[in-house]
Amino acid sequence: GQNIDQPTEMTATEGAIVQINCTYQTSGFNGLFWYQQHAGEAPTFLSYNVLDGLEEKGRFSSFLSRSKGYSYLLLKELQMKDSASYLCAVRGGNYQLIWGAGTKLIIKP
Amino acid sequence: ETGVTQTPRHLVMGMTNKKSLKCEQHLGHNAMYWYKQSAKKPLELMFVYSLEERVENNSVPSRFSPECPNSSHLFLHLHTLQPEDSALYLCASSQDYGTGGSEQYFGPGTRLTVT
């Protein structure tokens, strides 16, 4: 079967760094996405990885290892507004997106 | 402002009612999607339209009926729903369907409660 695993919830402190992991098992691979979703709002696109390595965008970075079926989202200099759910999604061999259940990130002062 | 709008934002309906959800995208995209989001569960893809043609229908009950009259509008017609259909219904669009890096843009969703 195809599945995506990510932690249900994480807590971090304002100003710190947090890493949210995502592991996947899919039939084929055509890219991995990270989305952010604040409570009661729409998911918004954060990053896309299709090749191994690290993609950096300001305070957010995303890493991919295709051989390990593994990705992480790294958030630096955490701010209270980063409190949200972070969704990992993989585009499988048939190009359909498979979604994880999301990681709820709680930021404490 | 994501460029994808949905109405209504909240909907309460009885099991015998008929209602419709509306989605409009202002991004010039070719693909549109309906998702169901339940608490602590992955997004469930319901329907996909590419260039106004339905390309995916993931075993969704017939009480949900999609309609795509043009590339900017998408409807989800609801009838004789069940309480377990209560969820957040999200509409999304992307430039194309089936291409690797085409990210999806989501609307704010309709919070549906079936009583």
PDB file of C-alpha atoms in Angstrom:
ATOM      1  CA  GLY A   1       0.000   0.000   0.000  1.00  0.00           C
ATOM      2  CA  GLN A   2       0.938   3.652  -0.146  1.00  0.00           C
ATOM      3  CA  ASN A   3       1.305   5.694   3.004  1.00  0.00           C
ATOM      4  CA  ILE A   4       2.867   8.761   4.478  1.00  0.00           C
ATOM      5  CA  ASP A   5       3.882   9.069   8.128  1.00  0.00           C
ATOM      6  CA  GLN A   6       4.527  12.231  10.063  1.00  0.00           C
ATOM      7  CA  PRO A   7       4.297  12.994  13.787  1.00  0.00           C
ATOM      8  CA  THR A   8       0.865  14.035  14.994  1.00  0.00           C
ATOM      9  CA  GLU A   9       2.028  16.934  17.134  1.00  0.00           C
ATOM     10  CA  MET A  10       5.229  18.746  18.090  1.00  0.00           C
ATOM     11  CA  THR A  11       6.010  21.555  20.499  1.00  0.00           C
ATOM     12  CA  ALA A  12       8.847  24.061  20.182  1.00  0.00           C
ATOM     13  CA  THR A  13       9.952  27.347  21.696  1.00  0.00           C
ATOM     14  CA  GLU A  14       9.858  30.747  20.028  1.00  0.00           C
ATOM     15  CA  GLY A  15      13.239  31.555  18.483  1.00  0.00           C
ATOM     16  CA  ALA A  16      14.317  27.911  18.339  1.00  0.00           C
ATOM     17  CA  ILE A  17      14.670  25.448  15.432  1.00  0.00           C
ATOM     18  CA  VAL A  18      12.317  22.526  14.768  1.00  0.00           C
ATOM     19  CA  GLN A  19      12.505  19.658  12.292  1.00  0.00           C
ATOM     20  CA  ILE A  20       9.330  17.923  11.108  1.00  0.00           C
ATOM     21  CA  ASN A  21       9.937  14.528   9.551  1.00  0.00           C
ATOM     22  CA  CYS A  22       7.976  12.754   6.859  1.00  0.00           C
ATOM     23  CA  THR A  23       8.522   9.183   5.668  1.00  0.00           C
ATOM     24  CA  TYR A  24       6.730   7.721   2.698  1.00  0.00           C
ATOM     25  CA  GLN A  25       6.122   4.502   0.823  1.00  0.00           C
ATOM     26  CA  THR A  26       4.630   5.016  -2.610  1.00  0.00           C
ATOM     27  CA  SER A  27       4.425   3.308  -5.972  1.00  0.00           C
ATOM     28  CA  GLY A  28       6.714   5.622  -7.903  1.00  0.00           C
ATOM     29  CA  PHE A  29       7.798   9.123  -7.021  1.00  0.00           C
ATOM     30  CA  ASN A  30       7.318  12.420  -8.792  1.00  0.00           C
ATOM     31  CA  GLY A  31       8.003  14.938  -6.082  1.00  0.00           C
ATOM     32  CA  LEU A  32       7.235  15.838  -2.480  1.00  0.00           C
ATOM     33  CA  PHE A  33       5.385  18.904  -1.236  1.00  0.00           C
ATOM     34  CA  TRP A  34       5.111  20.651   2.106  1.00  0.00           C
ATOM     35  CA  TYR A  35       2.081  22.796   2.931  1.00  0.00           C
ATOM     36  CA  GLN A  36       1.240  24.939   5.940  1.00  0.00           C
ATOM     37  CA  GLN A  37      -2.300  25.134   7.267  1.00  0.00           C
ATOM     38  CA  HIS A  38      -3.344  27.520  10.015  1.00  0.00           C
ATOM     39  CA  ALA A  39      -6.422  26.533  11.987  1.00  0.00           C
ATOM     40  CA  GLY A  40      -9.572  27.301  10.025  1.00  0.00           C
ATOM     41  CA  GLU A  41      -7.659  28.358   6.934  1.00  0.00           C
ATOM     42  CA  ALA A  42      -6.611  26.921   3.573  1.00  0.00           C
ATOM     43  CA  PRO A  43      -3.368  24.965   3.166  1.00  0.00           C
ATOM     44  CA  THR A  44      -0.669  27.094   1.533  1.00  0.00           C
ATOM     45  CA  PHE A  45       2.282  25.812  -0.469  1.00  0.00           C
ATOM     46  CA  LEU A  46       5.698  25.931   1.209  1.00  0.00           C
ATOM     47  CA  SER A  47       8.113  23.815  -0.812  1.00  0.00           C
ATOM     48  CA  TYR A  48       8.629  21.199  -3.496  1.00  0.00           C
ATOM     49  CA  ASN A  49      11.474  18.664  -3.693  1.00  0.00           C
ATOM     50  CA  VAL A  50      12.028  16.225  -6.533  1.00  0.00           C
ATOM     51  CA  LEU A  51      15.799  15.707  -6.315  1.00  0.00           C
ATOM     52  CA  ASP A  52      17.807  14.688  -3.260  1.00  0.00           C
ATOM     53  CA  GLY A  53      19.153  17.454  -1.125  1.00  0.00           C
ATOM     54  CA  LEU A  54      18.197  20.591   0.697  1.00  0.00           C
ATOM     55  CA  GLU A  55      16.045  23.426  -0.642  1.00  0.00           C
ATOM     56  CA  GLU A  56      16.211  26.633   1.364  1.00  0.00           C
ATOM     57  CA  LYS A  57      13.617  29.412   1.385  1.00  0.00           C
ATOM     58  CA  GLY A  58      14.250  32.010   4.034  1.00  0.00           C
ATOM     59  CA  ARG A  59      13.557  30.546   7.478  1.00  0.00           C
ATOM     60  CA  PHE A  60      12.177  27.338   5.985  1.00  0.00           C
ATOM     61  CA  SER A  61      14.195  24.509   4.405  1.00  0.00           C
ATOM     62  CA  SER A  62      13.098  21.156   3.060  1.00  0.00           C
ATOM     63  CA  PHE A  63      15.248  18.069   2.595  1.00  0.00           C
ATOM     64  CA  LEU A  64      14.662  14.950   0.531  1.00  0.00           C
ATOM     65  CA  SER A  65      16.285  11.521   0.393  1.00  0.00           C
ATOM     66  CA  ARG A  66      14.560   9.415  -2.234  1.00  0.00           C
ATOM     67  CA  SER A  67      16.532   6.261  -1.412  1.00  0.00           C
ATOM     68  CA  LYS A  68      15.327   6.445   2.203  1.00  0.00           C
ATOM     69  CA  GLY A  69      11.787   7.606   1.417  1.00  0.00           C
ATOM     70  CA  TYR A  70      12.375  10.488   3.802  1.00  0.00           C
ATOM     71  CA  SER A  71      11.936  14.222   3.950  1.00  0.00           C
ATOM     72  CA  TYR A  72      12.031  16.871   6.614  1.00  0.00           C
ATOM     73  CA  LEU A  73      10.907  20.450   6.945  1.00  0.00           C
ATOM     74  CA  LEU A  74      13.235  22.631   9.000  1.00  0.00           C
ATOM     75  CA  LEU A  75      11.917  25.842  10.528  1.00  0.00           C
ATOM     76  CA  LYS A  76      14.427  28.281  11.997  1.00  0.00           C
ATOM     77  CA  GLU A  77      13.978  31.306  14.274  1.00  0.00           C
ATOM     78  CA  LEU A  78      10.507  30.157  15.165  1.00  0.00           C
ATOM     79  CA  GLN A  79       7.799  32.771  15.509  1.00  0.00           C
ATOM     80  CA  MET A  80       4.419  32.468  17.165  1.00  0.00           C
ATOM     81  CA  LYS A  81       2.771  32.753  13.749  1.00  0.00           C
ATOM     82  CA  ASP A  82       4.453  29.466  12.752  1.00  0.00           C
ATOM     83  CA  SER A  83       1.958  27.650  14.971  1.00  0.00           C
ATOM     84  CA  ALA A  84       0.054  25.630  12.368  1.00  0.00           C
ATOM     85  CA  SER A  85      -0.293  22.183  10.881  1.00  0.00           C
ATOM     86  CA  TYR A  86       2.323  21.105   8.351  1.00  0.00           C
ATOM     87  CA  LEU A  87       1.215  18.702   5.654  1.00  0.00           C
ATOM     88  CA  CYS A  88       3.538  16.411   3.704  1.00  0.00           C
ATOM     89  CA  ALA A  89       2.303  15.165   0.314  1.00  0.00           C
ATOM     90  CA  VAL A  90       3.957  12.891  -2.235  1.00  0.00           C
ATOM     91  CA  ARG A  91       3.153  12.723  -5.929  1.00  0.00           C
ATOM     92  CA  GLY A  92       3.274   9.032  -6.755  1.00  0.00           C
ATOM     93  CA  GLY A  93       3.959   7.218  -9.973  1.00  0.00           C
ATOM     94  CA  ASN A  94       0.506   7.948 -11.372  1.00  0.00           C
ATOM     95  CA  TYR A  95       0.951  11.654 -10.486  1.00  0.00           C
ATOM     96  CA  GLN A  96      -1.791  11.536  -7.877  1.00  0.00           C
ATOM     97  CA  LEU A  97      -0.972  13.322  -4.610  1.00  0.00           C
ATOM     98  CA  ILE A  98      -0.891  11.212  -1.453  1.00  0.00           C
ATOM     99  CA  TRP A  99      -1.263  13.232   1.734  1.00  0.00           C
ATOM    100  CA  GLY A 100      -0.028  12.723   5.262  1.00  0.00           C
ATOM    101  CA  ALA A 101      -2.338  13.490   8.184  1.00  0.00           C
ATOM    102  CA  GLY A 102      -0.294  16.573   9.099  1.00  0.00           C
ATOM    103  CA  THR A 103       1.839  17.615  12.046  1.00  0.00           C
ATOM    104  CA  LYS A 104       0.395  20.166  14.424  1.00  0.00           C
ATOM    105  CA  LEU A 105       3.198  22.469  15.557  1.00  0.00           C
ATOM    106  CA  ILE A 106       2.695  24.374  18.805  1.00  0.00           C
ATOM    107  CA  ILE A 107       5.035  27.283  19.507  1.00  0.00           C
ATOM    108  CA  LYS A 108       5.467  28.393  23.121  1.00  0.00           C
ATOM    109  CA  PRO A 109       6.884  31.747  24.221  1.00  0.00           C
TER     110      PRO A 109
ATOM    111  CA  GLU B   1      -5.750  36.017  -0.751  1.00  0.00           C
ATOM    112  CA  THR B   2      -5.119  32.718  -2.507  1.00  0.00           C
ATOM    113  CA  GLY B   3      -7.063  33.344  -5.678  1.00  0.00           C
ATOM    114  CA  VAL B   4      -9.466  30.509  -4.947  1.00  0.00           C
ATOM    115  CA  THR B   5     -12.790  31.365  -3.344  1.00  0.00           C
ATOM    116  CA  GLN B   6     -15.430  29.080  -1.888  1.00  0.00           C
ATOM    117  CA  THR B   7     -19.014  29.665  -0.826  1.00  0.00           C
ATOM    118  CA  PRO B   8     -20.586  29.188   1.572  1.00  0.00           C
ATOM    119  CA  ARG B   9     -17.942  29.124   4.297  1.00  0.00           C
ATOM    120  CA  HIS B  10     -20.256  27.308   6.687  1.00  0.00           C
ATOM    121  CA  LEU B  11     -23.221  25.067   5.952  1.00  0.00           C
ATOM    122  CA  VAL B  12     -25.567  23.157   8.217  1.00  0.00           C
ATOM    123  CA  MET B  13     -27.944  20.802   6.484  1.00  0.00           C
ATOM    124  CA  GLY B  14     -30.311  18.007   7.336  1.00  0.00           C
ATOM    125  CA  MET B  15     -29.946  14.565   5.842  1.00  0.00           C
ATOM    126  CA  THR B  16     -32.821  15.129   3.427  1.00  0.00           C
ATOM    127  CA  ASN B  17     -31.672  18.511   2.127  1.00  0.00           C
ATOM    128  CA  LYS B  18     -30.053  19.320  -1.197  1.00  0.00           C
ATOM    129  CA  LYS B  19     -27.350  21.957  -1.291  1.00  0.00           C
ATOM    130  CA  SER B  20     -24.394  22.954  -3.472  1.00  0.00           C
ATOM    131  CA  LEU B  21     -20.895  24.127  -2.725  1.00  0.00           C
ATOM    132  CA  LYS B  22     -19.291  26.586  -5.113  1.00  0.00           C
ATOM    133  CA  CYS B  23     -15.634  27.140  -5.950  1.00  0.00           C
ATOM    134  CA  GLU B  24     -14.119  29.775  -8.232  1.00  0.00           C
ATOM    135  CA  GLN B  25     -10.483  30.214  -9.171  1.00  0.00           C
ATOM    136  CA  HIS B  26      -9.070  33.446 -10.533  1.00  0.00           C
ATOM    137  CA  LEU B  27      -5.625  32.076 -11.437  1.00  0.00           C
ATOM    138  CA  GLY B  28      -6.147  30.853 -14.986  1.00  0.00           C
ATOM    139  CA  HIS B  29      -5.448  27.264 -13.945  1.00  0.00           C
ATOM    140  CA  ASN B  30      -6.447  24.210 -15.937  1.00  0.00           C
ATOM    141  CA  ALA B  31      -7.109  21.732 -13.125  1.00  0.00           C
ATOM    142  CA  MET B  32      -9.517  21.869 -10.172  1.00  0.00           C
ATOM    143  CA  TYR B  33      -9.986  19.528  -7.234  1.00  0.00           C
ATOM    144  CA  TRP B  34     -12.419  18.696  -4.448  1.00  0.00           C
ATOM    145  CA  TYR B  35     -11.003  17.381  -1.176  1.00  0.00           C
ATOM    146  CA  LYS B  36     -12.585  16.254   2.082  1.00  0.00           C
ATOM    147  CA  GLN B  37     -10.669  17.069   5.275  1.00  0.00           C
ATOM    148  CA  SER B  38     -11.662  15.345   8.515  1.00  0.00           C
ATOM    149  CA  ALA B  39      -9.958  15.934  11.828  1.00  0.00           C
ATOM    150  CA  LYS B  40      -6.611  14.160  12.200  1.00  0.00           C
ATOM    151  CA  LYS B  41      -6.983  12.397   8.852  1.00  0.00           C
ATOM    152  CA  PRO B  42      -5.144  12.946   5.560  1.00  0.00           C
ATOM    153  CA  LEU B  43      -6.797  15.001   2.894  1.00  0.00           C
ATOM    154  CA  GLU B  44      -9.075  12.765   0.838  1.00  0.00           C
ATOM    155  CA  LEU B  45      -9.152  13.524  -2.860  1.00  0.00           C
ATOM    156  CA  MET B  46     -12.723  13.303  -4.121  1.00  0.00           C
ATOM    157  CA  PHE B  47     -12.743  14.586  -7.711  1.00  0.00           C
ATOM    158  CA  VAL B  48     -10.342  16.095 -10.226  1.00  0.00           C
ATOM    159  CA  TYR B  49     -11.194  18.063 -13.344  1.00  0.00           C
ATOM    160  CA  SER B  50      -8.637  18.897 -15.997  1.00  0.00           C
ATOM    161  CA  LEU B  51      -9.697  21.235 -18.804  1.00  0.00           C
ATOM    162  CA  GLU B  52     -13.304  20.737 -17.651  1.00  0.00           C
ATOM    163  CA  GLU B  53     -13.133  16.955 -18.003  1.00  0.00           C
ATOM    164  CA  ARG B  54     -13.375  14.716 -14.938  1.00  0.00           C
ATOM    165  CA  VAL B  55     -10.160  12.740 -14.728  1.00  0.00           C
ATOM    166  CA  GLU B  56     -10.448  11.094 -11.320  1.00  0.00           C
ATOM    167  CA  ASN B  57     -13.309   9.868  -9.160  1.00  0.00           C
ATOM    168  CA  ASN B  58     -11.998   8.167  -6.066  1.00  0.00           C
ATOM    169  CA  SER B  59     -14.892   5.905  -5.116  1.00  0.00           C
ATOM    170  CA  VAL B  60     -16.954   8.755  -3.771  1.00  0.00           C
ATOM    171  CA  PRO B  61     -20.579   7.988  -2.818  1.00  0.00           C
ATOM    172  CA  SER B  62     -23.148   9.090  -5.359  1.00  0.00           C
ATOM    173  CA  ARG B  63     -24.670  11.520  -2.864  1.00  0.00           C
ATOM    174  CA  PHE B  64     -21.784  13.780  -3.887  1.00  0.00           C
ATOM    175  CA  SER B  65     -22.044  15.017  -7.472  1.00  0.00           C
ATOM    176  CA  PRO B  66     -19.462  17.353  -9.035  1.00  0.00           C
ATOM    177  CA  GLU B  67     -20.003  19.798 -11.857  1.00  0.00           C
ATOM    178  CA  CYS B  68     -17.437  21.828 -13.773  1.00  0.00           C
ATOM    179  CA  PRO B  69     -19.188  24.197 -16.205  1.00  0.00           C
ATOM    180  CA  ASN B  70     -15.957  25.980 -17.194  1.00  0.00           C
ATOM    181  CA  SER B  71     -12.317  26.074 -16.190  1.00  0.00           C
ATOM    182  CA  SER B  72     -12.899  28.692 -13.479  1.00  0.00           C
ATOM    183  CA  HIS B  73     -15.861  27.184 -11.655  1.00  0.00           C
ATOM    184  CA  LEU B  74     -16.434  23.959  -9.784  1.00  0.00           C
ATOM    185  CA  PHE B  75     -19.510  22.836  -7.893  1.00  0.00           C
ATOM    186  CA  LEU B  76     -20.188  20.007  -5.484  1.00  0.00           C
ATOM    187  CA  HIS B  77     -23.863  19.076  -5.297  1.00  0.00           C
ATOM    188  CA  LEU B  78     -24.940  17.383  -2.074  1.00  0.00           C
ATOM    189  CA  HIS B  79     -28.062  15.326  -1.376  1.00  0.00           C
ATOM    190  CA  THR B  80     -29.206  12.897   1.293  1.00  0.00           C
ATOM    191  CA  LEU B  81     -25.957  13.206   3.193  1.00  0.00           C
ATOM    192  CA  GLN B  82     -25.012  11.255   6.306  1.00  0.00           C
ATOM    193  CA  PRO B  83     -23.667  12.631   9.602  1.00  0.00           C
ATOM    194  CA  GLU B  84     -20.246  11.127   8.794  1.00  0.00           C
ATOM    195  CA  ASP B  85     -20.060  13.476   5.814  1.00  0.00           C
ATOM    196  CA  SER B  86     -19.577  16.377   8.211  1.00  0.00           C
ATOM    197  CA  ALA B  87     -16.119  17.754   7.425  1.00  0.00           C
ATOM    198  CA  LEU B  88     -14.219  20.613   5.819  1.00  0.00           C
ATOM    199  CA  TYR B  89     -14.551  20.533   2.032  1.00  0.00           C
ATOM    200  CA  LEU B  90     -11.645  22.138   0.249  1.00  0.00           C
ATOM    201  CA  CYS B  91     -11.421  23.204  -3.353  1.00  0.00           C
ATOM    202  CA  ALA B  92      -8.024  23.579  -5.029  1.00  0.00           C
ATOM    203  CA  SER B  93      -6.623  24.431  -8.429  1.00  0.00           C
ATOM    204  CA  SER B  94      -3.291  23.929 -10.174  1.00  0.00           C
ATOM    205  CA  GLN B  95      -1.796  25.106 -13.416  1.00  0.00           C
ATOM    206  CA  ASP B  96      -1.933  21.633 -14.903  1.00  0.00           C
ATOM    207  CA  TYR B  97      -2.904  18.137 -13.860  1.00  0.00           C
ATOM    208  CA  GLY B  98      -0.397  15.314 -13.815  1.00  0.00           C
ATOM    209  CA  THR B  99       2.804  17.351 -13.924  1.00  0.00           C
ATOM    210  CA  GLY B 100       5.320  16.888 -11.156  1.00  0.00           C
ATOM    211  CA  GLY B 101       5.899  20.331  -9.735  1.00  0.00           C
ATOM    212  CA  SER B 102       2.487  21.864 -10.212  1.00  0.00           C
ATOM    213  CA  GLU B 103       1.516  22.944  -6.718  1.00  0.00           C
ATOM    214  CA  GLN B 104      -2.099  23.293  -5.704  1.00  0.00           C
ATOM    215  CA  TYR B 105      -3.721  26.481  -4.475  1.00  0.00           C
ATOM    216  CA  PHE B 106      -6.503  25.967  -1.968  1.00  0.00           C
ATOM    217  CA  GLY B 107      -9.646  27.842  -1.148  1.00  0.00           C
ATOM    218  CA  PRO B 108     -10.634  28.540   2.485  1.00  0.00           C
ATOM    219  CA  GLY B 109     -13.034  25.607   2.554  1.00  0.00           C
ATOM    220  CA  THR B 110     -16.670  25.019   3.462  1.00  0.00           C
ATOM    221  CA  ARG B 111     -17.281  23.681   6.961  1.00  0.00           C
ATOM    222  CA  LEU B 112     -20.201  21.276   6.489  1.00  0.00           C
ATOM    223  CA  THR B 113     -22.286  19.926   9.344  1.00  0.00           C
ATOM    224  CA  VAL B 114     -24.917  17.290   8.624  1.00  0.00           C
ATOM    225  CA  THR B 115     -27.596  16.993  11.302  1.00  0.00           C
TER     226      THR B 115
END
